[in-house]
DNA sequence: GCATGCATGTAAGGAGTTACATGATTCA
DNA sequence: TGAATCATGTAACTCCTTACATGCATGC
């Protein structure tokens, strides 16, 4: 079928229960954003395309005078979601500016390298804190896997933070030696 | 100065030694692509912009009848590189389709979830193999940090593969229990 | 002679973000 | 009354990839 990646996020959320585009966006911001983002500029046009393709159905559900459209999966949408889940995942991309800087850290001096590592560590620890704040909510959900994924995030960022600390002390040890040699 | 992200990759490589756009691209493909990609469509226009901004200088260095331009950092380019390395890194983005599927795995059944975990594990192990093949070359480099970063990649993907295995067996244990209950 | 690698580039298009515009409702 | 939240949407823009075009050099 060749849906956009955002299309599958939408199908995934609608697989749980019917909801509006706005609600999908706020759930994305609270959950999948750590490994898969989506903006209004993608979500609303994609909702229209999915409806045209017959994978979802919209129903007007105004709240007072505030217009609102709630979407649900059709039978075809359920099939599409299941097929996608059964396919081998392909996208696995990382964009890590700290790692890029570390890669070029020979041009930064050993003080510079230490700062890059410290900043990277700090950043991962912030992510750990953010995810730990979310964790209880994920655990309370009727669905089981959101919590599994949150735990992945916590453990992964903690691992990365620990790696930074470990490498920083290895580097500091090596530097002391180098200083003795050059002294 | 507000360079594009590709601009800094170029400055980083030129910080080691002068080289052509083609060589930058092939080095990116062999090294930074695991956490920072760049295509010809970005590199060649960016080389021109960097030259216009006075951060790099191109010199014609044909090989026989084959035209070739080798770029080097100017003093301003060195400064720009050092300033960028000293700035706090900002971009840290992950796009992991397997994690997205796992997040929605409640719609996939426990067999489906097990398959997602197995596929994710397999993928991380492939990355480990790819990076292990590169590692000796990185270690042999005069620069020290490329090797540090390759080790990060190997250890990180190995950690992720192990996590998948651990969670898969937790899930399998839980499923046996659930089957006993429903039997 | 042909495949592979070196080398430079562009055009088209897809993906995604940001900013903006609009307007209702809720709650302090 | 004003801020925050709910709700939908678009326009402009950036970033980036893919595919293509060109042509020389090297080694089998």
Short mmCIF file of C-alpha atoms (C1' of nucleotides) in Angstrom, two decimals:
data_model
loop_
_atom_site.label_atom_id
_atom_site.label_comp_id
_atom_site.label_asym_id
_atom_site.label_seq_id
_atom_site.Cartn_x
_atom_site.Cartn_y
_atom_site.Cartn_z
CA UNK A 1 0.00 0.00 0.00
CA UNK A 2 2.95 2.30 0.60
CA UNK A 3 1.69 4.53 3.39
CA UNK A 4 3.87 7.25 4.82
CA UNK A 5 5.49 6.50 8.15
CA UNK A 6 3.10 8.90 9.85
CA UNK A 7 0.23 6.89 8.38
CA UNK A 8 1.22 3.88 10.44
CA UNK A 9 1.50 5.89 13.62
CA UNK A 10 -2.08 7.03 13.03
CA UNK A 11 -3.29 3.50 12.32
CA UNK A 12 -1.48 2.28 15.43
CA UNK A 13 -3.19 4.76 17.72
CA UNK A 14 -6.58 4.25 16.10
CA UNK A 15 -6.05 0.52 16.64
CA UNK A 16 -6.50 1.22 20.34
CA UNK A 17 -9.61 3.37 20.12
CA UNK A 18 -11.21 6.06 17.95
CA UNK A 19 -9.78 9.54 18.41
CA UNK A 20 -9.30 12.96 16.83
CA UNK A 21 -6.22 14.25 15.01
CA UNK A 22 -5.54 16.53 17.92
CA UNK A 23 -5.53 13.64 20.36
CA UNK A 24 -3.19 11.61 18.13
CA UNK A 25 -0.78 14.54 18.07
CA UNK A 26 -0.83 14.95 21.84
CA UNK A 27 -0.29 11.21 22.37
CA UNK A 28 2.62 11.26 19.93
CA UNK A 29 4.15 14.14 21.90
CA UNK A 30 3.80 12.21 25.13
CA UNK A 31 4.95 8.82 23.89
CA UNK A 32 6.33 7.91 20.47
CA UNK A 33 8.18 11.18 20.03
CA UNK A 34 11.27 9.58 21.57
CA UNK A 35 11.65 7.32 18.55
CA UNK A 36 9.07 8.56 16.05
CA UNK A 37 7.74 12.11 15.72
CA UNK A 38 4.80 13.57 13.81
CA UNK A 39 3.57 17.14 13.41
CA UNK A 40 0.16 18.62 12.56
CA UNK A 41 1.49 19.35 9.11
CA UNK A 42 1.75 15.61 8.56
CA UNK A 43 -1.15 14.33 10.64
CA UNK A 44 -4.10 16.25 9.22
CA UNK A 45 -3.28 15.72 5.53
CA UNK A 46 -2.50 12.07 6.28
CA UNK A 47 -5.86 11.58 8.02
CA UNK A 48 -7.53 12.77 4.84
CA UNK A 49 -5.45 10.44 2.67
CA UNK A 50 -6.15 7.45 4.93
CA UNK A 51 -9.88 8.22 4.80
CA UNK A 52 -9.73 8.47 0.99
CA UNK A 53 -7.93 5.13 0.89
CA UNK A 54 -10.73 3.62 2.97
CA UNK A 55 -8.46 2.67 5.89
CA UNK A 56 -10.15 4.97 8.39
CA UNK A 57 -13.53 6.67 8.75
CA UNK A 58 -14.17 10.09 10.22
CA UNK A 59 -17.29 11.02 12.13
CA UNK A 60 -18.22 14.56 13.16
CA UNK A 61 -18.35 14.74 16.96
CA UNK A 62 -18.54 18.40 17.94
CA UNK A 63 -17.96 19.32 21.58
CA UNK A 64 -20.45 22.12 22.04
CA UNK A 65 -19.84 24.58 19.23
CA UNK A 66 -16.31 23.31 18.73
CA UNK A 67 -16.05 21.15 15.64
CA UNK A 68 -14.29 17.84 16.04
CA UNK A 69 -13.79 14.76 13.90
CA UNK A 70 -13.19 11.39 15.50
CA UNK A 71 -11.61 8.70 13.31
CA UNK A 72 -11.82 4.94 13.62
CA UNK A 73 -10.18 2.07 11.72
CA UNK A 74 -12.19 0.32 9.02
CA UNK A 75 -11.80 -3.42 8.46
CA UNK A 76 -9.26 -2.60 5.73
CA UNK A 77 -7.43 -0.35 8.18
CA UNK A 78 -7.19 -3.14 10.74
CA UNK A 79 -5.77 -5.43 8.07
CA UNK A 80 -3.26 -2.78 6.98
CA UNK A 81 -2.14 -2.29 10.58
CA UNK A 82 -1.72 -6.02 11.16
CA UNK A 83 0.19 -6.47 7.90
CA UNK A 84 2.51 -3.61 8.75
CA UNK A 85 3.15 -5.00 12.24
CA UNK A 86 3.99 -8.39 10.69
CA UNK A 87 6.45 -6.90 8.17
CA UNK A 88 10.11 -6.69 9.05
CA UNK A 89 10.90 -3.21 10.39
CA UNK A 90 13.30 -1.30 8.17
CA UNK A 91 13.95 2.20 9.42
CA UNK A 92 16.63 2.46 12.09
CA UNK A 93 18.24 5.86 12.04
CA UNK A 94 20.20 7.79 14.57
CA UNK A 95 21.18 11.45 14.37
CA UNK A 96 23.47 12.23 17.27
CA UNK A 97 25.32 15.51 17.08
CA UNK A 98 27.33 14.68 20.19
CA UNK A 99 28.64 11.52 18.55
CA UNK A 100 29.52 13.54 15.45
CA UNK A 101 31.49 15.98 17.58
CA UNK A 102 33.17 13.15 19.43
CA UNK A 103 34.14 11.66 16.07
CA UNK A 104 35.97 14.90 15.26
CA UNK A 105 37.20 15.46 18.80
CA UNK A 106 40.84 15.05 17.78
CA UNK A 107 40.43 18.65 16.54
CA UNK A 108 39.06 19.76 19.92
CA UNK A 109 41.89 18.96 22.33
CA UNK A 110 41.46 16.65 25.31
CA UNK A 111 39.62 19.28 27.33
CA UNK A 112 37.19 19.69 24.44
CA UNK A 113 36.66 15.95 24.16
CA UNK A 114 35.92 15.73 27.87
CA UNK A 115 33.33 18.48 27.53
CA UNK A 116 31.63 16.74 24.61
CA UNK A 117 31.39 13.55 26.65
CA UNK A 118 30.07 15.40 29.70
CA UNK A 119 27.43 17.18 27.62
CA UNK A 120 26.36 13.94 25.96
CA UNK A 121 26.11 12.25 29.34
CA UNK A 122 24.04 15.10 30.74
CA UNK A 123 21.69 14.94 27.80
CA UNK A 124 21.10 11.20 28.21
CA UNK A 125 20.45 11.65 31.92
CA UNK A 126 17.85 14.31 31.12
CA UNK A 127 16.11 11.85 28.81
CA UNK A 128 16.19 9.26 31.59
CA UNK A 129 14.47 11.71 33.94
CA UNK A 130 11.83 12.65 31.38
CA UNK A 131 11.07 9.00 30.67
CA UNK A 132 10.99 8.07 34.35
CA UNK A 133 8.34 10.74 34.85
CA UNK A 134 6.25 9.12 32.11
CA UNK A 135 6.79 5.54 33.23
CA UNK A 136 4.04 5.26 35.88
CA UNK A 137 1.45 6.48 33.35
CA UNK A 138 2.66 3.94 30.80
CA UNK A 139 2.50 1.16 33.40
CA UNK A 140 -1.11 2.07 34.27
CA UNK A 141 -2.26 1.72 30.64
CA UNK A 142 -4.42 -1.24 29.61
CA UNK A 143 -1.96 -1.81 26.76
CA UNK A 144 1.19 -3.58 27.84
CA UNK A 145 3.80 -2.63 25.27
CA UNK A 146 3.97 1.15 25.73
CA UNK A 147 5.46 0.43 29.13
CA UNK A 148 7.94 -2.05 27.66
CA UNK A 149 9.07 0.63 25.21
CA UNK A 150 9.39 3.30 27.91
CA UNK A 151 11.61 0.94 29.87
CA UNK A 152 13.73 0.48 26.75
CA UNK A 153 14.15 4.23 26.56
CA UNK A 154 15.14 4.56 30.20
CA UNK A 155 17.63 1.70 30.10
CA UNK A 156 19.09 2.72 26.76
CA UNK A 157 19.75 6.33 27.78
CA UNK A 158 21.12 5.17 31.11
CA UNK A 159 23.46 2.83 29.29
CA UNK A 160 24.63 5.68 27.06
CA UNK A 161 25.20 7.97 30.06
CA UNK A 162 27.25 5.28 31.78
CA UNK A 163 29.26 4.73 28.61
CA UNK A 164 30.14 8.43 28.52
CA UNK A 165 31.30 8.34 32.11
CA UNK A 166 33.38 5.24 31.55
CA UNK A 167 35.08 6.59 28.42
CA UNK A 168 35.67 9.98 30.06
CA UNK A 169 37.59 8.36 32.91
CA UNK A 170 39.57 6.14 30.51
CA UNK A 171 40.49 9.28 28.62
CA UNK A 172 41.41 11.17 31.78
CA UNK A 173 43.64 8.24 32.82
CA UNK A 174 45.35 8.25 29.42
CA UNK A 175 45.84 12.01 29.57
CA UNK A 176 47.63 11.87 32.93
CA UNK A 177 50.02 9.40 31.39
CA UNK A 178 50.54 11.59 28.32
CA UNK A 179 51.22 14.58 30.55
CA UNK A 180 53.84 12.67 32.51
CA UNK A 181 55.52 11.70 29.24
CA UNK A 182 55.54 15.22 27.84
CA UNK A 183 56.62 16.81 31.13
CA UNK B 1 27.06 31.49 11.50
CA UNK B 2 24.24 28.99 11.13
CA UNK B 3 25.74 26.34 8.90
CA UNK B 4 23.75 23.31 7.87
CA UNK B 5 24.55 20.10 9.71
CA UNK B 6 26.28 18.76 6.62
CA UNK B 7 28.49 21.82 6.66
CA UNK B 8 30.01 20.75 9.97
CA UNK B 9 30.65 17.22 8.74
CA UNK B 10 32.60 18.74 5.86
CA UNK B 11 34.55 21.05 8.16
CA UNK B 12 35.25 18.11 10.44
CA UNK B 13 36.76 15.98 7.70
CA UNK B 14 38.69 18.88 6.21
CA UNK B 15 40.05 19.50 9.70
CA UNK B 16 42.04 16.27 9.26
CA UNK B 17 43.43 16.95 5.80
CA UNK B 18 42.46 18.51 2.46
CA UNK B 19 40.22 16.32 0.32
CA UNK B 20 37.68 16.29 -2.50
CA UNK B 21 33.89 16.17 -2.20
CA UNK B 22 33.95 12.62 -3.47
CA UNK B 23 36.35 11.56 -0.76
CA UNK B 24 34.25 13.24 1.93
CA UNK B 25 31.22 11.33 0.69
CA UNK B 26 33.03 8.00 0.72
CA UNK B 27 34.38 8.64 4.23
CA UNK B 28 30.89 9.54 5.45
CA UNK B 29 29.60 6.27 4.00
CA UNK B 30 32.30 4.32 5.79
CA UNK B 31 32.14 6.10 9.13
CA UNK B 32 29.70 8.78 10.26
CA UNK B 33 26.76 7.28 8.38
CA UNK B 34 25.87 5.30 11.51
CA UNK B 35 24.90 8.49 13.29
CA UNK B 36 25.07 11.21 10.62
CA UNK B 37 24.50 10.80 6.90
CA UNK B 38 25.17 13.08 3.94
CA UNK B 39 24.47 12.68 0.23
CA UNK B 40 26.05 14.24 -2.87
CA UNK B 41 22.96 16.39 -3.17
CA UNK B 42 24.00 18.05 0.07
CA UNK B 43 27.77 17.86 -0.11
CA UNK B 44 28.51 19.56 -3.43
CA UNK B 45 26.21 22.57 -2.95
CA UNK B 46 27.44 22.89 0.62
CA UNK B 47 31.08 22.91 -0.50
CA UNK B 48 30.22 25.84 -2.73
CA UNK B 49 28.47 27.69 0.09
CA UNK B 50 31.34 27.08 2.50
CA UNK B 51 33.78 28.39 -0.08
CA UNK B 52 31.62 31.49 -0.63
CA UNK B 53 31.52 32.03 3.13
CA UNK B 54 35.32 31.88 3.18
CA UNK B 55 35.48 28.85 5.47
CA UNK B 56 37.14 26.58 2.92
CA UNK B 57 39.21 27.01 -0.22
CA UNK B 58 39.11 24.82 -3.31
CA UNK B 59 42.08 24.11 -5.50
CA UNK B 60 41.92 22.35 -8.89
CA UNK B 61 43.92 19.12 -8.69
CA UNK B 62 43.12 17.09 -11.78
CA UNK B 63 44.19 13.44 -11.89
CA UNK B 64 45.22 13.05 -15.51
CA UNK B 65 42.31 14.36 -17.59
CA UNK B 66 39.89 13.86 -14.70
CA UNK B 67 38.96 17.13 -13.09
CA UNK B 68 39.12 17.23 -9.32
CA UNK B 69 38.86 19.92 -6.67
CA UNK B 70 40.57 19.50 -3.34
CA UNK B 71 39.31 21.66 -0.48
CA UNK B 72 41.11 22.81 2.64
CA UNK B 73 40.03 24.77 5.71
CA UNK B 74 40.86 28.47 5.88
CA UNK B 75 41.75 30.09 9.20
CA UNK B 76 38.10 31.14 9.53
CA UNK B 77 37.07 27.55 8.81
CA UNK B 78 39.33 26.26 11.59
CA UNK B 79 37.77 28.77 13.97
CA UNK B 80 34.26 27.78 12.91
CA UNK B 81 35.06 24.10 13.46
CA UNK B 82 36.53 24.74 16.89
CA UNK B 83 33.58 26.91 17.91
CA UNK B 84 31.12 24.27 16.80
CA UNK B 85 32.98 21.54 18.69
CA UNK B 86 32.90 23.70 21.83
CA UNK B 87 29.13 24.35 21.58
CA UNK B 88 26.72 22.07 23.36
CA UNK B 89 25.44 19.42 20.98
CA UNK B 90 21.71 19.70 20.33
CA UNK B 91 20.47 17.16 17.83
CA UNK B 92 19.72 13.75 19.30
CA UNK B 93 17.13 11.97 17.23
CA UNK B 94 16.19 8.36 16.89
CA UNK B 95 13.89 6.85 14.29
CA UNK B 96 13.34 3.22 15.11
CA UNK B 97 10.53 1.51 13.24
CA UNK B 98 10.94 -1.66 15.31
CA UNK B 99 10.35 0.32 18.49
CA UNK B 100 7.29 1.90 16.91
CA UNK B 101 5.92 -1.55 16.07
CA UNK B 102 6.72 -2.78 19.54
CA UNK B 103 4.83 0.19 20.94
CA UNK B 104 1.74 -0.98 19.05
CA UNK B 105 2.43 -4.67 19.58
CA UNK B 106 -0.70 -5.11 21.70
CA UNK B 107 -2.44 -5.14 18.29
CA UNK B 108 -0.09 -7.84 17.01
CA UNK B 109 -0.66 -10.74 19.40
CA UNK B 110 2.12 -12.31 21.46
CA UNK B 111 3.49 -14.20 18.48
CA UNK B 112 3.67 -10.92 16.58
CA UNK B 113 5.43 -9.17 19.45
CA UNK B 114 7.98 -11.98 19.67
CA UNK B 115 8.68 -11.60 15.95
CA UNK B 116 9.16 -7.84 16.25
CA UNK B 117 11.67 -8.37 19.06
CA UNK B 118 13.49 -11.08 17.12
CA UNK B 119 13.71 -8.87 14.02
CA UNK B 120 14.96 -5.91 16.05
CA UNK B 121 17.57 -8.10 17.72
CA UNK B 122 18.72 -9.47 14.37
CA UNK B 123 19.05 -5.98 12.99
CA UNK B 124 21.20 -4.79 15.89
CA UNK B 125 23.43 -7.84 15.57
CA UNK B 126 23.94 -7.06 11.88
CA UNK B 127 25.04 -3.54 12.85
CA UNK B 128 27.44 -5.04 15.38
CA UNK B 129 28.98 -7.22 12.65
CA UNK B 130 29.28 -4.31 10.22
CA UNK B 131 30.96 -2.14 12.85
CA UNK B 132 33.29 -4.91 13.99
CA UNK B 133 34.48 -5.22 10.40
CA UNK B 134 35.30 -1.49 10.41
CA UNK B 135 36.90 -1.41 13.85
CA UNK B 136 40.45 -2.49 12.92
CA UNK B 137 40.63 0.27 10.29
CA UNK B 138 39.41 2.84 12.81
CA UNK B 139 41.97 1.66 15.35
CA UNK B 140 44.79 2.03 12.81
CA UNK B 141 43.93 5.70 12.11
CA UNK B 142 46.22 8.47 13.40
CA UNK B 143 43.11 10.12 14.87
CA UNK B 144 41.99 8.56 18.12
CA UNK B 145 38.28 9.39 18.38
CA UNK B 146 36.90 7.62 15.33
CA UNK B 147 37.82 4.39 17.06
CA UNK B 148 36.15 5.51 20.29
CA UNK B 149 32.97 6.21 18.34
CA UNK B 150 33.04 2.87 16.52
CA UNK B 151 33.31 1.14 19.88
CA UNK B 152 30.29 3.11 21.04
CA UNK B 153 28.36 1.78 18.05
CA UNK B 154 29.38 -1.81 18.66
CA UNK B 155 28.58 -1.71 22.37
CA UNK B 156 25.33 0.19 21.91
CA UNK B 157 23.94 -2.20 19.30
CA UNK B 158 25.09 -5.18 21.34
CA UNK B 159 23.30 -3.73 24.35
CA UNK B 160 20.11 -3.30 22.29
CA UNK B 161 20.33 -6.87 20.95
CA UNK B 162 20.74 -8.21 24.48
CA UNK B 163 17.78 -6.13 25.66
CA UNK B 164 15.60 -7.68 22.95
CA UNK B 165 16.61 -11.16 23.99
CA UNK B 166 15.98 -10.43 27.67
CA UNK B 167 12.53 -8.93 27.06
CA UNK B 168 11.61 -11.72 24.65
CA UNK B 169 12.25 -14.33 27.31
CA UNK B 170 10.39 -12.31 29.96
CA UNK B 171 7.46 -12.14 27.59
CA UNK B 172 7.66 -15.86 26.79
CA UNK B 173 7.63 -16.62 30.52
CA UNK B 174 4.58 -14.42 31.01
CA UNK B 175 2.80 -16.04 28.07
CA UNK B 176 3.22 -19.55 29.44
CA UNK B 177 1.54 -18.35 32.62
CA UNK B 178 -1.28 -16.71 30.65
CA UNK B 179 -1.79 -19.90 28.68
CA UNK B 180 -2.05 -21.94 31.87
CA UNK B 181 -4.65 -19.50 33.19
CA UNK B 182 -6.76 -19.54 30.01
CA UNK B 183 -6.49 -23.32 29.54
"C1'" DG C 1 36.38 -3.92 -24.28
"C1'" DC C 2 34.00 -3.67 -19.98
"C1'" DA C 3 33.27 -3.25 -15.18
"C1'" DT C 4 34.55 -0.67 -11.43
"C1'" DG C 5 35.92 3.28 -9.24
"C1'" DC C 6 36.92 8.31 -9.29
"C1'" DA C 7 34.79 12.70 -9.75
"C1'" DT C 8 31.19 16.42 -10.10
"C1'" DG C 9 27.02 17.90 -10.36
"C1'" DT C 10 21.56 18.78 -10.93
"C1'" DA C 11 16.46 18.02 -10.89
"C1'" DA C 12 12.59 16.38 -8.84
"C1'" DG C 13 10.31 15.14 -5.23
"C1'" DG C 14 9.30 13.44 -0.51
"C1'" DA C 15 9.35 14.14 4.31
"C1'" DG C 16 8.95 16.93 7.96
"C1'" DT C 17 9.01 21.34 10.69
"C1'" DT C 18 7.57 25.99 11.90
"C1'" DA C 19 4.72 29.52 11.93
"C1'" DC C 20 0.57 31.22 11.26
"C1'" DA C 21 -4.63 31.63 11.10
"C1'" DT C 22 -8.95 30.63 13.10
"C1'" DG C 23 -12.14 29.91 16.62
"C1'" DA C 24 -14.53 27.51 20.71
"C1'" DT C 25 -14.33 26.02 25.66
"C1'" DT C 26 -12.81 25.79 30.33
"C1'" DC C 27 -11.11 27.37 34.47
"C1'" DA C 28 -8.86 30.51 37.59
"C1'" DT D 1 -11.10 38.76 31.50
"C1'" DG D 2 -7.41 36.29 30.19
"C1'" DA D 3 -4.70 32.14 29.86
"C1'" DA D 4 -4.62 27.51 28.70
"C1'" DT D 5 -6.43 23.88 26.19
"C1'" DC D 6 -9.11 21.83 22.52
"C1'" DA D 7 -9.39 21.59 17.63
"C1'" DT D 8 -8.36 21.97 12.59
"C1'" DG D 9 -5.88 23.31 9.03
"C1'" DT D 10 -2.43 25.59 5.49
"C1'" DA D 11 1.78 27.83 3.47
"C1'" DA D 12 6.37 28.33 3.24
"C1'" DC D 13 10.34 26.46 4.02
"C1'" DT D 14 14.32 23.37 4.96
"C1'" DC D 15 16.41 19.26 4.61
"C1'" DC D 16 17.55 15.33 2.43
"C1'" DT D 17 17.32 11.38 -0.81
"C1'" DT D 18 17.03 9.32 -5.32
"C1'" DA D 19 17.85 9.18 -9.76
"C1'" DC D 20 20.00 10.74 -13.44
"C1'" DA D 21 23.76 12.75 -16.49
"C1'" DT D 22 28.47 13.13 -17.70
"C1'" DG D 23 33.00 11.62 -18.43
"C1'" DC D 24 37.92 9.95 -17.30
"C1'" DA D 25 41.02 6.25 -15.38
"C1'" DT D 26 42.36 1.72 -14.03
"C1'" DG D 27 42.74 -3.04 -14.12
"C1'" DC D 28 41.03 -7.49 -15.59
#
